[in-house]
Amino acid sequence: MKKIIVFLAAMILGFSLYAQSAEVITQILDSDEISFGQICYLSAVSQGLISDDSSFDDAISALIEQGQIRESTNANDSAKLSDVASIYAKLFDLKGGLFYRITKASPRYALKHLKAEGIIPQVYDPSKIISGREALSLFTKCNMRYGENPFTDEL
């Protein structure tokens, strides 16, 4: 059952990320710990800031230029759950709660918002390092909830 869910999540992700390289997605799926480079790659390609054949360092540079991540970000460092939530909140342009807006998109309040929305389980620790599968699953959940859907936009 778990393999079927992961397969379906990967299929949905494949459609939502357009033409991203299968090698990169496979590498992310196989990662025990998601890195900043990998998570930034997903965000930058989804936003159209880089092409799907760009490197993780290119993705980080693109997000730094957009002001979405801090300049001291290293592509090989493991990304905490709060950092992943922050990058996804900026990717999907979430308005968040009052404290999210007051703190100018603090990772802490991005995580709290995604927990309140039911995207991330309440019991998850903000400093948890998630796997590539978990990061892609979270991306899929966010995309399904906040992404543009051409079928409902026409109604």
Coordinates of N, CA, C and O in Angstrom, one line a residue:
M1 N 0.8 -1.2 0.0 CA 0.0 0.0 0.0 C 0.9 1.3 0.0 O 0.6 2.2 -0.7
K2 N 1.9 1.2 0.8 CA 2.8 2.4 0.9 C 3.5 2.7 -0.4 O 3.7 3.8 -0.8
K3 N 3.9 1.6 -1.1 CA 4.5 1.8 -2.4 C 3.6 2.4 -3.5 O 4.0 3.2 -4.3
I4 N 2.3 2.0 -3.4 CA 1.3 2.6 -4.3 C 1.1 4.1 -4.0 O 1.1 4.9 -5.0
I5 N 1.1 4.5 -2.8 CA 0.9 5.9 -2.4 C 2.1 6.7 -2.9 O 2.0 7.7 -3.4
V6 N 3.3 6.1 -2.6 CA 4.5 6.8 -3.1 C 4.5 6.9 -4.6 O 4.9 8.0 -5.2
F7 N 4.1 5.9 -5.3 CA 4.1 5.9 -6.7 C 3.1 7.0 -7.2 O 3.4 7.7 -8.1
L8 N 1.9 7.0 -6.7 CA 1.0 8.0 -7.1 C 1.4 9.4 -6.8 O 1.3 10.3 -7.6
A9 N 2.1 9.6 -5.6 CA 2.6 10.9 -5.3 C 3.7 11.3 -6.3 O 3.7 12.5 -6.7
A10 N 4.5 10.4 -6.6 CA 5.6 10.7 -7.6 C 5.0 11.0 -9.0 O 5.5 11.9 -9.7
M11 N 3.9 10.3 -9.4 CA 3.3 10.6 -10.6 C 2.6 12.0 -10.6 O 2.8 12.8 -11.6
I12 N 1.9 12.4 -9.6 CA 1.4 13.7 -9.5 C 2.5 14.8 -9.5 O 2.3 15.8 -10.1
L13 N 3.5 14.5 -8.7 CA 4.6 15.4 -8.7 C 5.2 15.6 -10.1 O 5.6 16.7 -10.5
G14 N 5.4 14.5 -10.8 CA 5.9 14.5 -12.1 C 5.2 15.4 -13.0 O 5.7 16.2 -13.8
F15 N 3.8 15.4 -12.9 CA 3.0 16.3 -13.7 C 3.1 17.7 -13.3 O 3.1 18.6 -14.1
S16 N 3.2 17.9 -12.0 CA 3.2 19.3 -11.5 C 4.6 20.0 -11.7 O 4.6 21.2 -11.7
L17 N 5.6 19.2 -11.8 CA 6.9 19.8 -11.9 C 7.3 19.9 -13.4 O 8.5 20.3 -13.7
Y18 N 6.4 19.6 -14.3 CA 6.6 19.7 -15.7 C 7.7 18.8 -16.2 O 7.7 17.6 -16.0
A19 N 8.7 19.4 -16.9 CA 9.7 18.5 -17.5 C 11.0 18.3 -16.8 O 12.1 18.2 -17.3
Q20 N 10.9 18.4 -15.4 CA 12.2 18.2 -14.7 C 12.8 16.9 -15.0 O 12.1 15.9 -15.2
S21 N 14.1 16.9 -14.9 CA 14.9 15.7 -15.1 C 14.5 14.6 -14.2 O 14.4 14.7 -13.0
A22 N 14.2 13.4 -14.8 CA 13.9 12.2 -14.0 C 15.0 11.8 -13.1 O 14.8 11.3 -12.0
E23 N 16.2 12.1 -13.5 CA 17.4 11.8 -12.6 C 17.4 12.6 -11.3 O 17.6 12.0 -10.2
V24 N 17.0 13.8 -11.4 CA 17.0 14.7 -10.2 C 15.9 14.2 -9.3 O 16.1 14.1 -8.1
I25 N 14.7 14.0 -9.8 CA 13.6 13.5 -9.0 C 13.9 12.2 -8.3 O 13.6 12.0 -7.2
T26 N 14.5 11.3 -9.1 CA 14.9 10.0 -8.5 C 15.9 10.2 -7.4 O 15.9 9.6 -6.3
Q27 N 16.9 11.1 -7.6 CA 17.9 11.4 -6.6 C 17.2 12.0 -5.3 O 17.6 11.6 -4.2
I28 N 16.2 12.8 -5.5 CA 15.5 13.4 -4.4 C 14.8 12.3 -3.6 O 14.8 12.2 -2.4
L29 N 14.1 11.5 -4.4 CA 13.3 10.4 -3.8 C 14.1 9.4 -3.0 O 13.7 8.9 -2.0
D30 N 15.3 9.2 -3.5 CA 16.3 8.3 -2.8 C 17.0 8.9 -1.6 O 17.7 8.2 -0.9
S31 N 16.9 10.2 -1.4 CA 17.6 10.9 -0.3 C 17.0 10.6 1.0 O 15.8 10.7 1.2
D32 N 17.9 10.2 2.0 CA 17.4 10.0 3.4 C 17.2 11.3 4.0 O 16.4 11.4 5.0
E33 N 17.9 12.4 3.6 CA 17.8 13.7 4.1 C 17.8 14.7 3.0 O 18.7 14.7 2.2
I34 N 16.7 15.5 2.9 CA 16.6 16.5 1.8 C 17.6 17.6 2.1 O 17.8 18.1 3.2
S35 N 18.3 18.0 1.0 CA 19.3 19.1 1.2 C 18.7 20.4 0.7 O 17.6 20.4 0.0
F36 N 19.3 21.5 1.1 CA 18.8 22.8 0.6 C 18.9 22.9 -0.9 O 18.0 23.5 -1.5
G37 N 19.9 22.3 -1.5 CA 20.0 22.4 -2.9 C 18.8 21.7 -3.6 O 18.3 22.2 -4.6
Q38 N 18.4 20.5 -3.1 CA 17.3 19.8 -3.7 C 16.0 20.5 -3.5 O 15.2 20.6 -4.4
I39 N 15.7 21.0 -2.3 CA 14.5 21.7 -2.1 C 14.4 23.0 -2.8 O 13.4 23.4 -3.4
C40 N 15.5 23.7 -2.9 CA 15.6 25.0 -3.7 C 15.4 24.7 -5.2 O 14.8 25.5 -5.9
Y41 N 15.9 23.6 -5.7 CA 15.8 23.2 -7.1 C 14.3 23.0 -7.4 O 13.8 23.5 -8.4
L42 N 13.6 22.3 -6.5 CA 12.1 22.1 -6.7 C 11.4 23.4 -6.8 O 10.6 23.6 -7.7
S43 N 11.7 24.3 -5.9 CA 11.0 25.6 -5.9 C 11.4 26.5 -7.1 O 10.5 27.0 -7.7
A44 N 12.7 26.5 -7.4 CA 13.1 27.4 -8.5 C 12.6 26.9 -9.8 O 12.2 27.8 -10.7
V45 N 12.6 25.6 -10.1 CA 12.1 25.1 -11.3 C 10.6 25.3 -11.4 O 10.1 25.8 -12.5
S46 N 9.9 25.1 -10.3 CA 8.4 25.3 -10.3 C 8.1 26.8 -10.6 O 7.0 27.0 -11.2
Q47 N 8.9 27.7 -10.1 CA 8.6 29.1 -10.3 C 9.1 29.6 -11.7 O 8.9 30.7 -12.0
G48 N 9.8 28.7 -12.4 CA 10.4 29.1 -13.7 C 11.6 30.0 -13.6 O 11.9 30.7 -14.6
L49 N 12.3 30.0 -12.5 CA 13.5 30.8 -12.3 C 14.7 30.2 -12.9 O 15.6 30.9 -13.3
I50 N 14.7 28.9 -13.0 CA 15.8 28.1 -13.7 C 15.2 27.1 -14.6 O 14.1 26.7 -14.4
S51 N 16.1 26.5 -15.4 CA 15.6 25.4 -16.3 C 15.8 24.1 -15.5 O 16.5 24.0 -14.5
D52 N 15.2 23.1 -16.0 CA 15.3 21.8 -15.3 C 16.6 21.1 -15.4 O 16.9 20.1 -14.7
D53 N 17.5 21.6 -16.2 CA 18.8 21.0 -16.3 C 19.9 21.9 -15.5 O 21.1 21.6 -15.6
S54 N 19.4 22.8 -14.7 CA 20.3 23.6 -13.9 C 20.8 22.8 -12.7 O 20.2 21.8 -12.3
S55 N 21.8 23.4 -12.0 CA 22.4 22.7 -10.9 C 21.7 23.2 -9.6 O 20.9 24.2 -9.6
F56 N 21.9 22.5 -8.5 CA 21.4 22.9 -7.2 C 21.9 24.3 -6.8 O 21.2 25.1 -6.2
D57 N 23.2 24.6 -7.1 CA 23.8 25.9 -6.8 C 23.1 27.0 -7.6 O 22.9 28.1 -7.0
D58 N 22.7 26.7 -8.8 CA 22.0 27.7 -9.6 C 20.6 28.0 -9.0 O 20.1 29.1 -8.9
A59 N 20.0 26.9 -8.4 CA 18.7 27.1 -7.8 C 18.8 28.0 -6.5 O 18.0 28.9 -6.3
I60 N 19.8 27.7 -5.8 CA 20.0 28.5 -4.5 C 20.3 30.0 -4.9 O 19.7 30.9 -4.3
S61 N 21.1 30.2 -5.9 CA 21.4 31.6 -6.4 C 20.1 32.3 -6.8 O 19.9 33.5 -6.5
A62 N 19.3 31.6 -7.5 CA 18.0 32.1 -8.0 C 17.1 32.5 -6.9 O 16.5 33.6 -6.9
L63 N 17.0 31.7 -5.9 CA 16.2 32.0 -4.7 C 16.7 33.1 -3.8 O 16.0 33.9 -3.2
I64 N 18.1 33.2 -3.8 CA 18.7 34.3 -3.0 C 18.4 35.6 -3.7 O 18.0 36.6 -3.1
E65 N 18.5 35.6 -5.0 CA 18.2 36.8 -5.8 C 16.7 37.3 -5.6 O 16.4 38.4 -5.6
Q66 N 15.8 36.3 -5.5 CA 14.4 36.6 -5.3 C 14.1 37.0 -3.8 O 13.0 37.4 -3.5
G67 N 15.1 36.8 -2.9 CA 14.9 37.2 -1.5 C 14.1 36.1 -0.8 O 13.5 36.4 0.3
Q68 N 14.1 34.9 -1.3 CA 13.3 33.8 -0.7 C 14.1 33.0 0.4 O 13.5 32.3 1.2
I69 N 15.4 33.0 0.3 CA 16.2 32.4 1.3 C 17.4 33.3 1.6 O 17.7 34.2 0.9
R70 N 18.1 32.9 2.7 CA 19.2 33.8 3.2 C 20.4 33.4 2.4 O 20.6 32.3 1.8
E71 N 21.3 34.4 2.3 CA 22.6 34.3 1.5 C 23.5 33.2 2.0 O 24.3 32.7 1.3
S72 N 23.4 32.9 3.3 CA 24.4 31.9 3.8 C 24.0 30.4 3.6 O 24.6 29.5 4.1
T73 N 23.0 30.2 2.7 CA 22.5 28.9 2.4 C 23.5 28.1 1.6 O 24.0 28.6 0.6
N74 N 23.8 26.8 2.1 CA 24.7 25.9 1.4 C 23.9 24.8 0.8 O 23.1 24.2 1.5
A75 N 24.2 24.5 -0.5 CA 23.4 23.5 -1.2 C 23.5 22.1 -0.5 O 22.5 21.3 -0.6
N76 N 24.6 21.7 0.1 CA 24.7 20.4 0.7 C 24.2 20.3 2.1 O 24.2 19.1 2.6
D77 N 23.9 21.3 2.8 CA 23.3 21.3 4.1 C 21.9 20.6 4.1 O 21.1 20.9 3.2
S78 N 21.7 19.9 5.2 CA 20.3 19.3 5.3 C 19.3 20.4 5.7 O 19.6 21.3 6.5
A79 N 18.1 20.3 5.1 CA 17.1 21.3 5.3 C 16.2 20.8 6.4 O 15.7 19.7 6.4
K80 N 15.9 21.7 7.4 CA 15.0 21.3 8.5 C 13.6 21.5 8.0 O 13.3 22.2 7.0
L81 N 12.6 20.9 8.7 CA 11.2 20.9 8.2 C 10.8 22.4 8.2 O 10.0 22.8 7.3
S82 N 11.2 23.2 9.1 CA 10.7 24.6 9.1 C 11.3 25.3 7.9 O 10.6 26.2 7.3
D83 N 12.5 25.0 7.5 CA 13.0 25.6 6.3 C 12.3 25.2 5.0 O 12.0 26.0 4.1
V84 N 11.9 23.9 5.0 CA 11.2 23.4 3.8 C 9.8 24.1 3.8 O 9.3 24.5 2.7
A85 N 9.1 24.2 4.9 CA 7.8 24.9 5.0 C 7.9 26.3 4.5 O 7.1 26.8 3.8
S86 N 9.0 27.0 4.9 CA 9.2 28.4 4.5 C 9.4 28.5 3.0 O 8.8 29.4 2.4
I87 N 10.2 27.6 2.4 CA 10.4 27.7 1.0 C 9.1 27.4 0.2 O 8.8 28.0 -0.8
Y88 N 8.3 26.4 0.7 CA 7.1 26.0 0.0 C 6.1 27.2 0.2 O 5.3 27.5 -0.7
A89 N 6.0 27.8 1.4 CA 5.1 28.9 1.6 C 5.4 30.1 0.6 O 4.5 30.7 0.1
K90 N 6.6 30.3 0.4 CA 7.0 31.4 -0.6 C 6.7 30.9 -2.0 O 6.3 31.7 -2.9
L91 N 7.0 29.6 -2.3 CA 6.7 29.1 -3.6 C 5.2 29.3 -4.0 O 4.9 29.7 -5.1
F92 N 4.3 28.9 -3.1 CA 2.9 28.9 -3.3 C 2.3 30.3 -2.9 O 1.1 30.4 -2.9
D93 N 3.1 31.2 -2.5 CA 2.7 32.6 -2.2 C 1.6 32.6 -1.1 O 0.5 33.2 -1.3
L94 N 1.8 31.9 0.0 CA 0.8 31.8 1.0 C 0.8 33.1 1.8 O 1.8 33.7 2.0
K95 N -0.4 33.5 2.2 CA -0.5 34.7 2.9 C -0.2 34.5 4.4 O 0.3 35.3 5.1
G96 N -0.5 33.3 4.9 CA -0.2 32.9 6.3 C -1.0 33.7 7.3 O -1.9 34.4 7.0
G97 N -0.7 33.5 8.5 CA -1.4 34.1 9.6 C -0.8 35.5 9.9 O 0.2 35.9 9.3
L98 N -1.3 36.1 11.0 CA -0.8 37.4 11.4 C 0.7 37.4 11.7 O 1.4 38.3 11.2
F99 N 1.1 36.5 12.5 CA 2.5 36.5 12.9 C 3.4 36.1 11.7 O 4.6 36.6 11.6
Y100 N 2.9 35.4 10.7 CA 3.7 35.1 9.5 C 4.0 36.4 8.8 O 5.1 36.6 8.3
R101 N 2.9 37.2 8.7 CA 3.1 38.5 7.9 C 3.9 39.5 8.7 O 4.7 40.2 8.2
I102 N 3.7 39.5 10.0 CA 4.5 40.5 10.9 C 6.0 40.1 10.9 O 6.8 41.0 10.8
T103 N 6.3 38.9 10.9 CA 7.7 38.5 10.9 C 8.3 38.4 9.6 O 9.5 37.8 9.4
K104 N 7.6 38.8 8.6 CA 8.1 38.8 7.2 C 8.5 37.4 6.7 O 9.6 37.1 6.3
A105 N 7.5 36.5 6.9 CA 7.6 35.1 6.4 C 8.6 34.2 7.2 O 9.4 33.5 6.6
S106 N 8.6 34.3 8.5 CA 9.5 33.5 9.3 C 9.2 32.0 9.1 O 8.1 31.6 9.0
P107 N 10.3 31.2 9.0 CA 10.1 29.8 8.8 C 9.2 29.1 9.9 O 8.4 28.2 9.7
R108 N 9.4 29.6 11.2 CA 8.6 29.1 12.3 C 7.1 29.3 12.0 O 6.3 28.3 12.2
Y109 N 6.7 30.4 11.5 CA 5.2 30.7 11.3 C 4.8 30.1 10.0 O 3.6 29.8 9.8
A110 N 5.6 29.9 9.0 CA 5.3 29.1 7.8 C 4.9 27.7 8.2 O 3.9 27.2 7.7
L111 N 5.7 27.1 9.1 CA 5.5 25.8 9.5 C 4.2 25.7 10.3 O 3.3 24.8 10.1
K112 N 3.9 26.7 11.2 CA 2.7 26.7 12.0 C 1.5 26.8 11.1 O 0.5 26.2 11.3
H113 N 1.6 27.6 10.0 CA 0.5 27.8 9.1 C 0.2 26.4 8.4 O -1.0 26.0 8.2
L114 N 1.2 25.8 7.9 CA 1.0 24.5 7.2 C 0.5 23.4 8.1 O -0.3 22.6 7.7
K115 N 0.9 23.5 9.4 CA 0.3 22.6 10.4 C -1.1 22.9 10.6 O -2.0 22.0 10.7
A116 N -1.5 24.1 10.7 CA -2.9 24.5 10.9 C -3.8 24.1 9.7 O -4.9 23.8 9.9
E117 N -3.2 24.2 8.6 CA -3.9 23.8 7.3 C -4.0 22.3 7.2 O -4.7 21.8 6.3
G118 N -3.3 21.5 8.0 CA -3.4 20.1 7.9 C -2.4 19.5 6.9 O -2.5 18.3 6.6
I119 N -1.5 20.3 6.3 CA -0.6 19.8 5.4 C 0.5 19.0 6.0 O 1.0 18.0 5.5
I120 N 1.0 19.5 7.2 CA 2.0 18.9 8.0 C 1.4 18.4 9.3 O 0.7 19.1 9.9
P121 N 1.7 17.1 9.7 CA 1.2 16.7 11.0 C 1.6 17.5 12.2 O 2.8 18.0 12.2
Q122 N 0.7 17.7 13.1 CA 1.0 18.6 14.3 C 2.2 18.1 15.1 O 2.8 18.9 15.7
V123 N 2.4 16.8 15.1 CA 3.4 16.2 16.0 C 4.9 16.4 15.5 O 5.8 16.1 16.2
Y124 N 5.0 16.9 14.2 CA 6.3 17.0 13.6 C 7.1 18.1 14.3 O 6.6 19.2 14.5
D125 N 8.4 17.9 14.6 CA 9.3 18.8 15.2 C 9.8 19.8 14.1 O 10.2 19.3 13.0
P126 N 9.9 21.1 14.4 CA 10.4 22.0 13.4 C 11.9 21.7 12.9 O 12.3 22.0 11.8
S127 N 12.7 21.1 13.8 CA 14.0 20.8 13.5 C 14.2 19.5 12.9 O 15.4 19.1 12.6
K128 N 13.1 18.8 12.6 CA 13.2 17.4 12.0 C 13.8 17.6 10.6 O 13.5 18.5 9.8
I129 N 14.7 16.7 10.3 CA 15.2 16.6 8.9 C 14.4 15.5 8.2 O 14.4 14.4 8.6
I130 N 13.7 15.9 7.1 CA 12.8 15.0 6.4 C 13.6 14.4 5.2 O 14.5 14.9 4.7
S131 N 13.0 13.2 4.8 CA 13.6 12.5 3.7 C 13.1 13.2 2.4 O 12.2 14.0 2.4
G132 N 13.7 12.8 1.3 CA 13.3 13.3 0.0 C 11.9 12.9 -0.4 O 11.1 13.7 -0.9
R133 N 11.5 11.7 0.0 CA 10.1 11.2 -0.2 C 9.1 12.1 0.6 O 8.1 12.5 0.0
E134 N 9.4 12.4 1.8 CA 8.6 13.3 2.6 C 8.5 14.7 2.0 O 7.4 15.3 2.0
A135 N 9.6 15.2 1.5 CA 9.6 16.5 0.9 C 8.8 16.6 -0.3 O 8.0 17.5 -0.6
L136 N 8.9 15.5 -1.2 CA 8.1 15.5 -2.4 C 6.6 15.3 -2.1 O 5.7 15.9 -2.7
S137 N 6.3 14.5 -1.1 CA 4.9 14.3 -0.6 C 4.3 15.6 -0.1 O 3.2 16.0 -0.5
L138 N 5.1 16.4 0.6 CA 4.7 17.7 1.1 C 4.5 18.6 0.0 O 3.5 19.4 -0.1
F139 N 5.4 18.6 -1.0 CA 5.2 19.4 -2.2 C 3.9 19.1 -2.9 O 3.2 20.0 -3.3
T140 N 3.6 17.8 -3.1 CA 2.4 17.4 -3.7 C 1.2 17.9 -3.0 O 0.2 18.4 -3.6
K141 N 1.2 17.7 -1.6 CA 0.0 18.2 -0.8 C -0.2 19.7 -1.0 O -1.3 20.2 -1.2
C142 N 0.9 20.5 -0.9 CA 0.8 21.9 -1.1 C 0.3 22.3 -2.5 O -0.5 23.2 -2.7
N143 N 0.8 21.6 -3.5 CA 0.4 21.8 -4.9 C -1.1 21.5 -5.1 O -1.8 22.3 -5.8
M144 N -1.5 20.5 -4.5 CA -2.9 20.1 -4.6 C -3.8 21.2 -3.9 O -4.9 21.5 -4.4
R145 N -3.4 21.7 -2.8 CA -4.2 22.7 -2.0 C -4.0 24.1 -2.6 O -5.0 24.8 -2.7
Y146 N -2.8 24.5 -2.9 CA -2.5 25.9 -3.2 C -2.2 26.2 -4.7 O -2.1 27.3 -5.1
G147 N -1.8 25.1 -5.4 CA -1.4 25.3 -6.8 C -2.5 25.7 -7.7 O -3.7 25.5 -7.4
E148 N -2.2 26.2 -8.8 CA -3.2 26.6 -9.8 C -3.8 25.3 -10.4 O -3.0 24.4 -10.8
N149 N -5.1 25.2 -10.5 CA -5.8 24.1 -11.1 C -6.6 24.6 -12.3 O -7.6 25.3 -12.1
P150 N -6.2 24.2 -13.5 CA -6.9 24.8 -14.7 C -8.3 24.3 -14.8 O -9.1 25.0 -15.4
F151 N -8.7 23.2 -14.1 CA -10.0 22.7 -14.2 C -11.0 23.5 -13.3 O -12.1 23.8 -13.7
T152 N -10.5 23.9 -12.2 CA -11.4 24.7 -11.3 C -11.3 26.2 -11.6 O -12.2 27.0 -11.3
D153 N -10.2 26.7 -12.2 CA -10.1 28.1 -12.6 C -11.1 28.5 -13.6 O -11.5 29.7 -13.7
E154 N -11.5 27.6 -14.5 CA -12.4 27.9 -15.6 C -13.9 28.0 -15.1 O -14.7 28.5 -15.8
L155 N -14.2 27.4 -13.9 CA -15.6 27.4 -13.5 C -16.1 28.8 -13.0 O -15.5 29.6 -12.6

